[in-house]
PDB file of C-alpha atoms in Angstrom:
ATOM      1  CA  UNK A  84      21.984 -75.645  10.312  1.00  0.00           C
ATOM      2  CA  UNK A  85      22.899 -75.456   6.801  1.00  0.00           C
ATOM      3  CA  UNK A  86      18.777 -75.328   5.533  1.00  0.00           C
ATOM      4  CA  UNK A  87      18.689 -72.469   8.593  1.00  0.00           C
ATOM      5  CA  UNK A  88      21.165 -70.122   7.714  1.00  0.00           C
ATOM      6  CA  UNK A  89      20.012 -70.360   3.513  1.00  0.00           C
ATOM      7  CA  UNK A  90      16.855 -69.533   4.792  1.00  0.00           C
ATOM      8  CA  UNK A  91      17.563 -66.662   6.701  1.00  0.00           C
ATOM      9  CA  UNK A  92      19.797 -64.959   4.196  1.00  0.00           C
ATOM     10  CA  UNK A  93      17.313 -65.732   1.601  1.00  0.00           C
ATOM     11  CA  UNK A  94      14.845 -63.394   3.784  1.00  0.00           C
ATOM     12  CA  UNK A  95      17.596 -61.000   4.036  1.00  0.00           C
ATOM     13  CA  UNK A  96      18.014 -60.579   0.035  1.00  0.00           C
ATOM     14  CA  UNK A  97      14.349 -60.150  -0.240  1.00  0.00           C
ATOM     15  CA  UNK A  98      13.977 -57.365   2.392  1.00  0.00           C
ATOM     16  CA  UNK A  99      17.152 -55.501   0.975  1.00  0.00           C
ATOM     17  CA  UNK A 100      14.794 -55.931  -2.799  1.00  0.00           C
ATOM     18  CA  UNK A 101      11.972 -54.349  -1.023  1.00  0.00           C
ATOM     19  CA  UNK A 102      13.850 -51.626   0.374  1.00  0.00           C
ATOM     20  CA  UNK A 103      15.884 -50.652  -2.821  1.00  0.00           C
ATOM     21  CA  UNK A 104      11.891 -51.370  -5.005  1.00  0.00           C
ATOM     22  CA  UNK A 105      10.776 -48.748  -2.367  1.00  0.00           C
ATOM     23  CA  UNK A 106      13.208 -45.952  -2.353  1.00  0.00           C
ATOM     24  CA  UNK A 107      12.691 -46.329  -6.280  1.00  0.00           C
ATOM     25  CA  UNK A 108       8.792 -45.695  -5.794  1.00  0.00           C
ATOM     26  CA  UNK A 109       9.658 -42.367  -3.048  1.00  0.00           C
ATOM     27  CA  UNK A 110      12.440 -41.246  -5.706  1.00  0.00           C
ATOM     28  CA  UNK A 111      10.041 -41.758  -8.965  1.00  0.00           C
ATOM     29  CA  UNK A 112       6.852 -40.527  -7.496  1.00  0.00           C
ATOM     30  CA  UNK A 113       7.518 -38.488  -4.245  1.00  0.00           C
ATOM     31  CA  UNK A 114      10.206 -36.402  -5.850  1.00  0.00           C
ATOM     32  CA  UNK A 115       9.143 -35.983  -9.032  1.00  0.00           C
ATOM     33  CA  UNK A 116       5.190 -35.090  -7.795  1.00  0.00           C
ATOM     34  CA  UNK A 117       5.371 -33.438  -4.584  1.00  0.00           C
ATOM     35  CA  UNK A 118       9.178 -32.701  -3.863  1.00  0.00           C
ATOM     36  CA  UNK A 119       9.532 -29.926  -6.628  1.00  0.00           C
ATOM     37  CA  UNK A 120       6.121 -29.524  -6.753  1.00  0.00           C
ATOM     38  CA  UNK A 121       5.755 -25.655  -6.316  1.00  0.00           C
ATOM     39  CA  UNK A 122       1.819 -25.891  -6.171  1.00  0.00           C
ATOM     40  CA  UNK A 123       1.434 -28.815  -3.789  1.00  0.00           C
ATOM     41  CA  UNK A 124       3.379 -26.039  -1.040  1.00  0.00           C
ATOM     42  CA  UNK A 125       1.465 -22.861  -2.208  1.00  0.00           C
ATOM     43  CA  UNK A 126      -1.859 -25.238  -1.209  1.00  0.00           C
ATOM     44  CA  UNK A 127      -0.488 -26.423   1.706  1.00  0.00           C
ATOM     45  CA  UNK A 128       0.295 -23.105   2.942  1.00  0.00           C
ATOM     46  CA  UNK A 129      -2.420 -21.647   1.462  1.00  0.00           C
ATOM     47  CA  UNK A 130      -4.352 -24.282   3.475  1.00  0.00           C
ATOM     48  CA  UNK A 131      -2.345 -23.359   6.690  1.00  0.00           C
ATOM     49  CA  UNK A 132      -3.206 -20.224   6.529  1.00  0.00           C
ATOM     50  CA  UNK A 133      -6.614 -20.591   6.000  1.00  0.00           C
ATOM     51  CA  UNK A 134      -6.763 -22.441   9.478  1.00  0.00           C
ATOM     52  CA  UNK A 135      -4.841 -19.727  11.178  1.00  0.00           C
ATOM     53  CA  UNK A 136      -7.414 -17.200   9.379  1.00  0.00           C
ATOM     54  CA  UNK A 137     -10.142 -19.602  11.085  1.00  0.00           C
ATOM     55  CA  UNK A 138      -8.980 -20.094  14.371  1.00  0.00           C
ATOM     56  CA  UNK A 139      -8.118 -16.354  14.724  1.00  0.00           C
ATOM     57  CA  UNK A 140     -11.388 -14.885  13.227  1.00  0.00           C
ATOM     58  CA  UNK A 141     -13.955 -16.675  13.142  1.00  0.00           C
ATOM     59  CA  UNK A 142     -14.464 -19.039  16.249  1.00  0.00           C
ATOM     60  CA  UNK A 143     -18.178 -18.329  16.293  1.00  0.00           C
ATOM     61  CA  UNK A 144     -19.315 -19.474  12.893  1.00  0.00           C
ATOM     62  CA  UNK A 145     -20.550 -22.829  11.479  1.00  0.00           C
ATOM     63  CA  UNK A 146     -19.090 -25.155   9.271  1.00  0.00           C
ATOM     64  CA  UNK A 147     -20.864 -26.669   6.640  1.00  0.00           C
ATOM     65  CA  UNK A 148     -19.898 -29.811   5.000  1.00  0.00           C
ATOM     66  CA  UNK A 149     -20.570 -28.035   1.435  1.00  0.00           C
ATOM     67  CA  UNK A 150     -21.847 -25.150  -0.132  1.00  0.00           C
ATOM     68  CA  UNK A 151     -25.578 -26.111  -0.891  1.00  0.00           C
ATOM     69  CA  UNK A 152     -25.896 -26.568   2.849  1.00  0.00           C
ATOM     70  CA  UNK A 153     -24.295 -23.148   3.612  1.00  0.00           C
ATOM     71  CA  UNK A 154     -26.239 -21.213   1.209  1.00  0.00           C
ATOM     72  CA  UNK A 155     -29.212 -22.903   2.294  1.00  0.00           C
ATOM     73  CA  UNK A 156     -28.162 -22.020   5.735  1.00  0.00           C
ATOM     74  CA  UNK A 157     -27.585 -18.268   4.963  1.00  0.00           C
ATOM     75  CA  UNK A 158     -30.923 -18.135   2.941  1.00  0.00           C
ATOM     76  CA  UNK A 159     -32.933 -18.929   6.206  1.00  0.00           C
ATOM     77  CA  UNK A 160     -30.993 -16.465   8.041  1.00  0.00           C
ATOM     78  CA  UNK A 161     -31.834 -13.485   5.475  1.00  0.00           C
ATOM     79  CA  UNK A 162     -33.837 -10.562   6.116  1.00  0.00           C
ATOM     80  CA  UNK A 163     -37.485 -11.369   5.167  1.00  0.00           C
ATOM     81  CA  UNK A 164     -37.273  -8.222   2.286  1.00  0.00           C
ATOM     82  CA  UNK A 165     -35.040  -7.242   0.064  1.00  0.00           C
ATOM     83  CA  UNK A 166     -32.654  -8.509  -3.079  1.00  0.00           C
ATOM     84  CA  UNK A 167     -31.297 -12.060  -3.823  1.00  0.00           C
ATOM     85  CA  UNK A 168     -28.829 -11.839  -5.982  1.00  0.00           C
ATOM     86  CA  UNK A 169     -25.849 -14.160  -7.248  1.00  0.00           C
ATOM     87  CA  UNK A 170     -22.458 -12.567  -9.217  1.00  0.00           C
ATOM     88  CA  UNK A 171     -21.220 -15.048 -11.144  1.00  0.00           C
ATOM     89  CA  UNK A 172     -23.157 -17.543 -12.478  1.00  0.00           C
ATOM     90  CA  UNK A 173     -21.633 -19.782 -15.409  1.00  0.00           C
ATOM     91  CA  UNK A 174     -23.280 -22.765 -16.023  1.00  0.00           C
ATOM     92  CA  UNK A 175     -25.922 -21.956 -13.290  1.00  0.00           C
ATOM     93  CA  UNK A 176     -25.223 -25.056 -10.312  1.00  0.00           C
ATOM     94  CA  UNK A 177     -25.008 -22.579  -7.312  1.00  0.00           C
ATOM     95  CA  UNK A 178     -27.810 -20.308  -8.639  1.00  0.00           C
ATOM     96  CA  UNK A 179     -30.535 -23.329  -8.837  1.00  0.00           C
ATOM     97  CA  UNK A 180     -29.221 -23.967  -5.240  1.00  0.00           C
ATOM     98  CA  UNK A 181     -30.201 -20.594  -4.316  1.00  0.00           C
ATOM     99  CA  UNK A 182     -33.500 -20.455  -6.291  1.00  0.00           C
ATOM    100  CA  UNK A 183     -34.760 -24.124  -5.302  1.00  0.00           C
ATOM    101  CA  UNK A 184     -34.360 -22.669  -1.334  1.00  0.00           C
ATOM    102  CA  UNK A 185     -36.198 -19.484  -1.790  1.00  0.00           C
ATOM    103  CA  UNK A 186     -39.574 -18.679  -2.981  1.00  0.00           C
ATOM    104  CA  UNK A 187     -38.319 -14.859  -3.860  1.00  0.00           C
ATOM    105  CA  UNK A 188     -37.240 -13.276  -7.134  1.00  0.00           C
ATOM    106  CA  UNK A 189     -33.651 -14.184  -7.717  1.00  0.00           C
ATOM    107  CA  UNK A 190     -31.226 -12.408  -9.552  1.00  0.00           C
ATOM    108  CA  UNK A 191     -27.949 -13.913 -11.519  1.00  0.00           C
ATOM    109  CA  UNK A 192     -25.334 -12.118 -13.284  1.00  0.00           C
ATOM    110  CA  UNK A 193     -22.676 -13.044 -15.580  1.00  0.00           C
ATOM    111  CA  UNK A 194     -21.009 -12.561 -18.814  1.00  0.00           C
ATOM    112  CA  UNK A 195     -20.764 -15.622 -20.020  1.00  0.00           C
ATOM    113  CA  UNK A 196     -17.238 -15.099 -21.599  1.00  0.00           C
ATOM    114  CA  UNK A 197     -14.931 -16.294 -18.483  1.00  0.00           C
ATOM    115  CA  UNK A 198     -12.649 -14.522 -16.461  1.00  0.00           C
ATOM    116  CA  UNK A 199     -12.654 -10.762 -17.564  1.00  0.00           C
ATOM    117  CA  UNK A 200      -8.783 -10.979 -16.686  1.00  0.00           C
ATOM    118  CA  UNK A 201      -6.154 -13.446 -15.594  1.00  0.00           C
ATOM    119  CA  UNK A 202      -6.603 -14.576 -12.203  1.00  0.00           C
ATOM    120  CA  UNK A 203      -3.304 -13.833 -10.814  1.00  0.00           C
ATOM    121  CA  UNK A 204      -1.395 -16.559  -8.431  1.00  0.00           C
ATOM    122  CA  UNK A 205      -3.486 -18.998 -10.098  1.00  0.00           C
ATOM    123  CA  UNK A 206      -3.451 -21.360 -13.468  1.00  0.00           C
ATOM    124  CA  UNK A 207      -6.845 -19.879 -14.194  1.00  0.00           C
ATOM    125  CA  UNK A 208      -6.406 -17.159 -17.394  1.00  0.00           C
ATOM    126  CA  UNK A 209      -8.751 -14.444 -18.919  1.00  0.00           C
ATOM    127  CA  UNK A 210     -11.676 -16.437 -20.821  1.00  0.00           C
ATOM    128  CA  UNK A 211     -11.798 -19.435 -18.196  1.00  0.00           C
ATOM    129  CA  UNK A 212     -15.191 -20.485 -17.268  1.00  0.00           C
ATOM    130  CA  UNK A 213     -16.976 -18.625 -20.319  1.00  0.00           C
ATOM    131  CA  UNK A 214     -19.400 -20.550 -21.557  1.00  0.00           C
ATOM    132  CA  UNK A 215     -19.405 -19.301 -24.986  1.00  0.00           C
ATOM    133  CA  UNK A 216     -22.421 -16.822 -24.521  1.00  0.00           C
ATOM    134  CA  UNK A 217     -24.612 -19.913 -23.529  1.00  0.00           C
ATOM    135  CA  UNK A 218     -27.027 -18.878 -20.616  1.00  0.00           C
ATOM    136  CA  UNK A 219     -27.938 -22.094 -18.689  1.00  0.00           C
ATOM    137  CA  UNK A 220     -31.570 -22.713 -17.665  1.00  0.00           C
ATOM    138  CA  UNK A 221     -32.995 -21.430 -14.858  1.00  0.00           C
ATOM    139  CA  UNK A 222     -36.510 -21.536 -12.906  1.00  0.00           C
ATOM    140  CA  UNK A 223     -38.893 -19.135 -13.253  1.00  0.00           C
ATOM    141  CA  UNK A 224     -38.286 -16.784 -10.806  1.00  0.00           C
ATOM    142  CA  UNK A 225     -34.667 -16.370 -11.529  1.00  0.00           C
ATOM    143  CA  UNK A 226     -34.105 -13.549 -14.128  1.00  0.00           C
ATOM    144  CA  UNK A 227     -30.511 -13.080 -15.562  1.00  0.00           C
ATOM    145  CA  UNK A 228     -28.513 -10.289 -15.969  1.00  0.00           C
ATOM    146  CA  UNK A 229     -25.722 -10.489 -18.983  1.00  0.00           C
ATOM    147  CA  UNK A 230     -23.075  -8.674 -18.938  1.00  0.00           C
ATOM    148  CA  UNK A 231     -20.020  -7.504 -17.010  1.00  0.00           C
ATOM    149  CA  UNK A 232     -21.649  -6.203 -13.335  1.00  0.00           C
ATOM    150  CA  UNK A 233     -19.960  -2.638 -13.953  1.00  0.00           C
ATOM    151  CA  UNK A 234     -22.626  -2.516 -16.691  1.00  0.00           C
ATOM    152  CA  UNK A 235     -25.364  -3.994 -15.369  1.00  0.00           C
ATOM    153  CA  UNK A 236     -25.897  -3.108 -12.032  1.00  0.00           C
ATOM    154  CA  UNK A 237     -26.482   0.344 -12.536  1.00  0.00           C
ATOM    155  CA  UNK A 238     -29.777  -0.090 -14.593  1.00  0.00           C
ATOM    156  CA  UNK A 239     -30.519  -2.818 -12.248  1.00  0.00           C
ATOM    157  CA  UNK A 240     -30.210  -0.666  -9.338  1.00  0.00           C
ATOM    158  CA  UNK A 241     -32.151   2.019 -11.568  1.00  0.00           C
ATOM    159  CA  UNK A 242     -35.070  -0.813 -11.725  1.00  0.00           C
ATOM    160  CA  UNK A 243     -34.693  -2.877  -8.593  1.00  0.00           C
ATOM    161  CA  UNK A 244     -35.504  -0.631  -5.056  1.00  0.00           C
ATOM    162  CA  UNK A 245     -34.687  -1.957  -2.057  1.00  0.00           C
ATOM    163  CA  UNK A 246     -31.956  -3.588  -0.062  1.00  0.00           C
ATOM    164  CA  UNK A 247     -29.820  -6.237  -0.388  1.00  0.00           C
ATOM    165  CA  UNK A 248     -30.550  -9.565   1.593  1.00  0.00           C
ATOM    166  CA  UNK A 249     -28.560 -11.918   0.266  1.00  0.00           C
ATOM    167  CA  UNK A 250     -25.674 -12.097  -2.177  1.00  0.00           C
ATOM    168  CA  UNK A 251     -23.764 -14.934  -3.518  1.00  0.00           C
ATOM    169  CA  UNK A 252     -20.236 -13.747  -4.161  1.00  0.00           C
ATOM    170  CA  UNK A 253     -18.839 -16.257  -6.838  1.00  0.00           C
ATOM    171  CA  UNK A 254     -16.576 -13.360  -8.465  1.00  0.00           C
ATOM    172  CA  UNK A 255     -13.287 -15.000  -8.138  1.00  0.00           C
ATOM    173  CA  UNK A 256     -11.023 -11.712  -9.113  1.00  0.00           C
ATOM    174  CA  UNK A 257     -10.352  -8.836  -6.697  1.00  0.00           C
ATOM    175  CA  UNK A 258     -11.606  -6.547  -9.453  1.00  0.00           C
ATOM    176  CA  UNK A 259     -14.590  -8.275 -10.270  1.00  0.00           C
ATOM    177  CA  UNK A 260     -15.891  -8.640  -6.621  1.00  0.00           C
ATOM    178  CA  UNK A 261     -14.349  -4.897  -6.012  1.00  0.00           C
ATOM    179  CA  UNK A 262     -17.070  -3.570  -8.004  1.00  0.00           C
ATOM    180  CA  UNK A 263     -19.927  -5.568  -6.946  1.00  0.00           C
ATOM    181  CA  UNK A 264     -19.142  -4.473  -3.119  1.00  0.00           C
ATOM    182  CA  UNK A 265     -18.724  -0.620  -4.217  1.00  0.00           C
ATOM    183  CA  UNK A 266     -21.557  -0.627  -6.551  1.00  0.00           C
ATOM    184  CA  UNK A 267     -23.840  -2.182  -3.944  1.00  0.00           C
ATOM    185  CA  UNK A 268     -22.794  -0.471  -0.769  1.00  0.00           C
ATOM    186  CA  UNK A 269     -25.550   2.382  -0.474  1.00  0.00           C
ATOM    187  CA  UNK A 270     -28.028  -1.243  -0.360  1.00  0.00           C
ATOM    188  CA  UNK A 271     -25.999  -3.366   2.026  1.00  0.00           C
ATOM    189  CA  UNK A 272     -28.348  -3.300   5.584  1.00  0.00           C
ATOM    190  CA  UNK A 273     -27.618  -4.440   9.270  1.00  0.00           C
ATOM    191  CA  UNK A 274     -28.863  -8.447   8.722  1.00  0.00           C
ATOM    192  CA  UNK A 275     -27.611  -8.401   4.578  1.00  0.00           C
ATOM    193  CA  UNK A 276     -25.891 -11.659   4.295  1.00  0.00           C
ATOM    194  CA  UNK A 277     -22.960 -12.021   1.668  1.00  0.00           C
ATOM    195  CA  UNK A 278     -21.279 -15.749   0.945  1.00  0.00           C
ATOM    196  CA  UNK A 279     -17.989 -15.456  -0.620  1.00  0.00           C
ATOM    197  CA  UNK A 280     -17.410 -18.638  -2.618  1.00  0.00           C
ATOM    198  CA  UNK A 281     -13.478 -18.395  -3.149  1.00  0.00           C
ATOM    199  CA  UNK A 282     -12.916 -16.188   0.417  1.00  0.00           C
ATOM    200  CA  UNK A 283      -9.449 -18.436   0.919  1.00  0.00           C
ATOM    201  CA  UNK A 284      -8.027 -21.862   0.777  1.00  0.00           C
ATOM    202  CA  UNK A 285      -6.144 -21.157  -2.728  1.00  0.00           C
ATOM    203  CA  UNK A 286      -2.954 -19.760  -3.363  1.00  0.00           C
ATOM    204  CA  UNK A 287      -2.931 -15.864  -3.140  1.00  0.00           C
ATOM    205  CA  UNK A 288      -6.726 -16.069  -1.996  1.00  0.00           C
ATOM    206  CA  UNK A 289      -5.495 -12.805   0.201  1.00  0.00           C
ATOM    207  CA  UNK A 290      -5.423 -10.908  -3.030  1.00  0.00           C
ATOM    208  CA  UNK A 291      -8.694 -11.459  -4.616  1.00  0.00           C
ATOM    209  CA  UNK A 292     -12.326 -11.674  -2.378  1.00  0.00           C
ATOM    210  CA  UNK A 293     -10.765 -11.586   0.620  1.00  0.00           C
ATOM    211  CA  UNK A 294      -9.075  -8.832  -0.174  1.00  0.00           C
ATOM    212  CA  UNK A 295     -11.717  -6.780  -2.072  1.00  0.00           C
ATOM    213  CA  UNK A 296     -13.870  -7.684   1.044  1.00  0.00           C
ATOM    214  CA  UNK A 297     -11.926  -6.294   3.505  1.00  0.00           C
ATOM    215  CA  UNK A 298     -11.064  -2.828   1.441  1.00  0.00           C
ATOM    216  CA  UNK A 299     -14.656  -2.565   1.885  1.00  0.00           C
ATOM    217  CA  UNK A 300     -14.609  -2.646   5.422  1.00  0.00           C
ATOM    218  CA  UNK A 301     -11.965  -0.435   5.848  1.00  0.00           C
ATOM    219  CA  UNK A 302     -13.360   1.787   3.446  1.00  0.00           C
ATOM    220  CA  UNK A 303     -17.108   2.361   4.312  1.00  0.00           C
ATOM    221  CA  UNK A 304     -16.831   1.237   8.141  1.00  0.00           C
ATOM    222  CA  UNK A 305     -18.497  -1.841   8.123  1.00  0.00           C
ATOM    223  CA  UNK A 306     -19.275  -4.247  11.161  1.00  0.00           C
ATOM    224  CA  UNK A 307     -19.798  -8.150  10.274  1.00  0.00           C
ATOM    225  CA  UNK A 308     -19.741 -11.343  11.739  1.00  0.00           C
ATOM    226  CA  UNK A 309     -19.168 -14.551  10.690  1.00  0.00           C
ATOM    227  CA  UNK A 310     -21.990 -17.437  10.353  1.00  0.00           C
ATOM    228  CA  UNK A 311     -20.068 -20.162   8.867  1.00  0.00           C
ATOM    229  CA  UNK A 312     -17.743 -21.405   6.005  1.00  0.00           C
ATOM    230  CA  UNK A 313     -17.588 -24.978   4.165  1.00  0.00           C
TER     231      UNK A 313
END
């Protein structure tokens, strides 16, 4: 009885350590990383609402398990004729996706100096993503376009006839993808296809594409479906 009972207590000592080693780990990590942590709720919202955005909008379109396969995706779906085109190109990864699934001229525009302003809601700040002037290589039948796009794409539209088939939206900022849409509406067709890369799923993603995307609508009386999001 004796050898019982230490035994048994013994087991009760080392479950009351476990429990007291625990709430130490939830106190020291829980707390201090996700408790208080103001951006771990904006994503989970943000993620939320993304659903809700889903599950309301767009019960018709695919999903893709990542971009490659949804540009690819959108490429095939493109009119036969007409423009290619990427905004926002940086270091050039989405843009060799684009131009190693088509055969047709494709055409990239950046800076190459970052952000043109803060992105606002999020950590990113004028400058991010610049590459110091540096313009990546590309194949052959990509050309690049430096500059901001409220410089370039008049010339280019001044060179280029015809409408627009595809566009990669990688613009990040409401202003930035404002003036892509405007500048390019009179060359938007039934069948153009535009990808959005940062369309939600971020904190205050209903200020910036999203947004710009739907003034657009609103403003010029657009009709659209969507095919699918990754």
């Amino acid at each position: 009885m004796l050898g019982s009972g230490a035994s048994t207590e013994g087991r009760v000592i080392r479950r009351n350590k476990d429990r007291r080693w625990t709430e130490r780990l939830v106190r020291r990590v829980y707390y201090k990383y996700f408790a208080r942590n103001l951006l771990y709720e904006l994503q989970i919202r943000a993620r939320d609402e993304s659903v809700d955005y889903v599950r309301d909008h767009m019960t018709d379109a695919m999903m893709f398990e990542s971009r490659r396969a949804m540009l690819e995706s959108c490429l095939t779906r493109a009119p036969a004729e007409g423009l290619v085109l990427e905004f926002g190109v940086e270091k050039g990864e989405s843009l060799k996706q684009i131009a190693a699934a088509t055969s047709r001229p494709v055409h990239g525009f950046d800076s190459f100096q970052g952000l043109p302003e803060d992105w606002t809601g999020t950590f990113e700040r004028r400058g991010k993503f610049s590459t110091q002037g540096r313009i990546p290589a590309v194949p052959s039948h990509v050309t690049l376009h430096t500059g901001l796009f409220e410089e370039t794409l008049p010339q280019f539209k001044s060179e280029h006839a015809g409408p627009v088939a595809f566009a990669h939206m990688d613009c990040d900022l409401y202003s930035s993808t404002r003036s892509v849409l405007w500048a390019l509406a009179d060359r938007f067709r039934p069948g153009s296809i535009l990808v959005f890369d940062e369309y939600f799923n971020y904190p205050n993603w209903q200020q910036h594409e999203f947004r710009a995307f739907q003034e657009f609508v609103a403003a010029f009386g657009v009709e659209y479906d969507y095919l699918g999001f990754a």
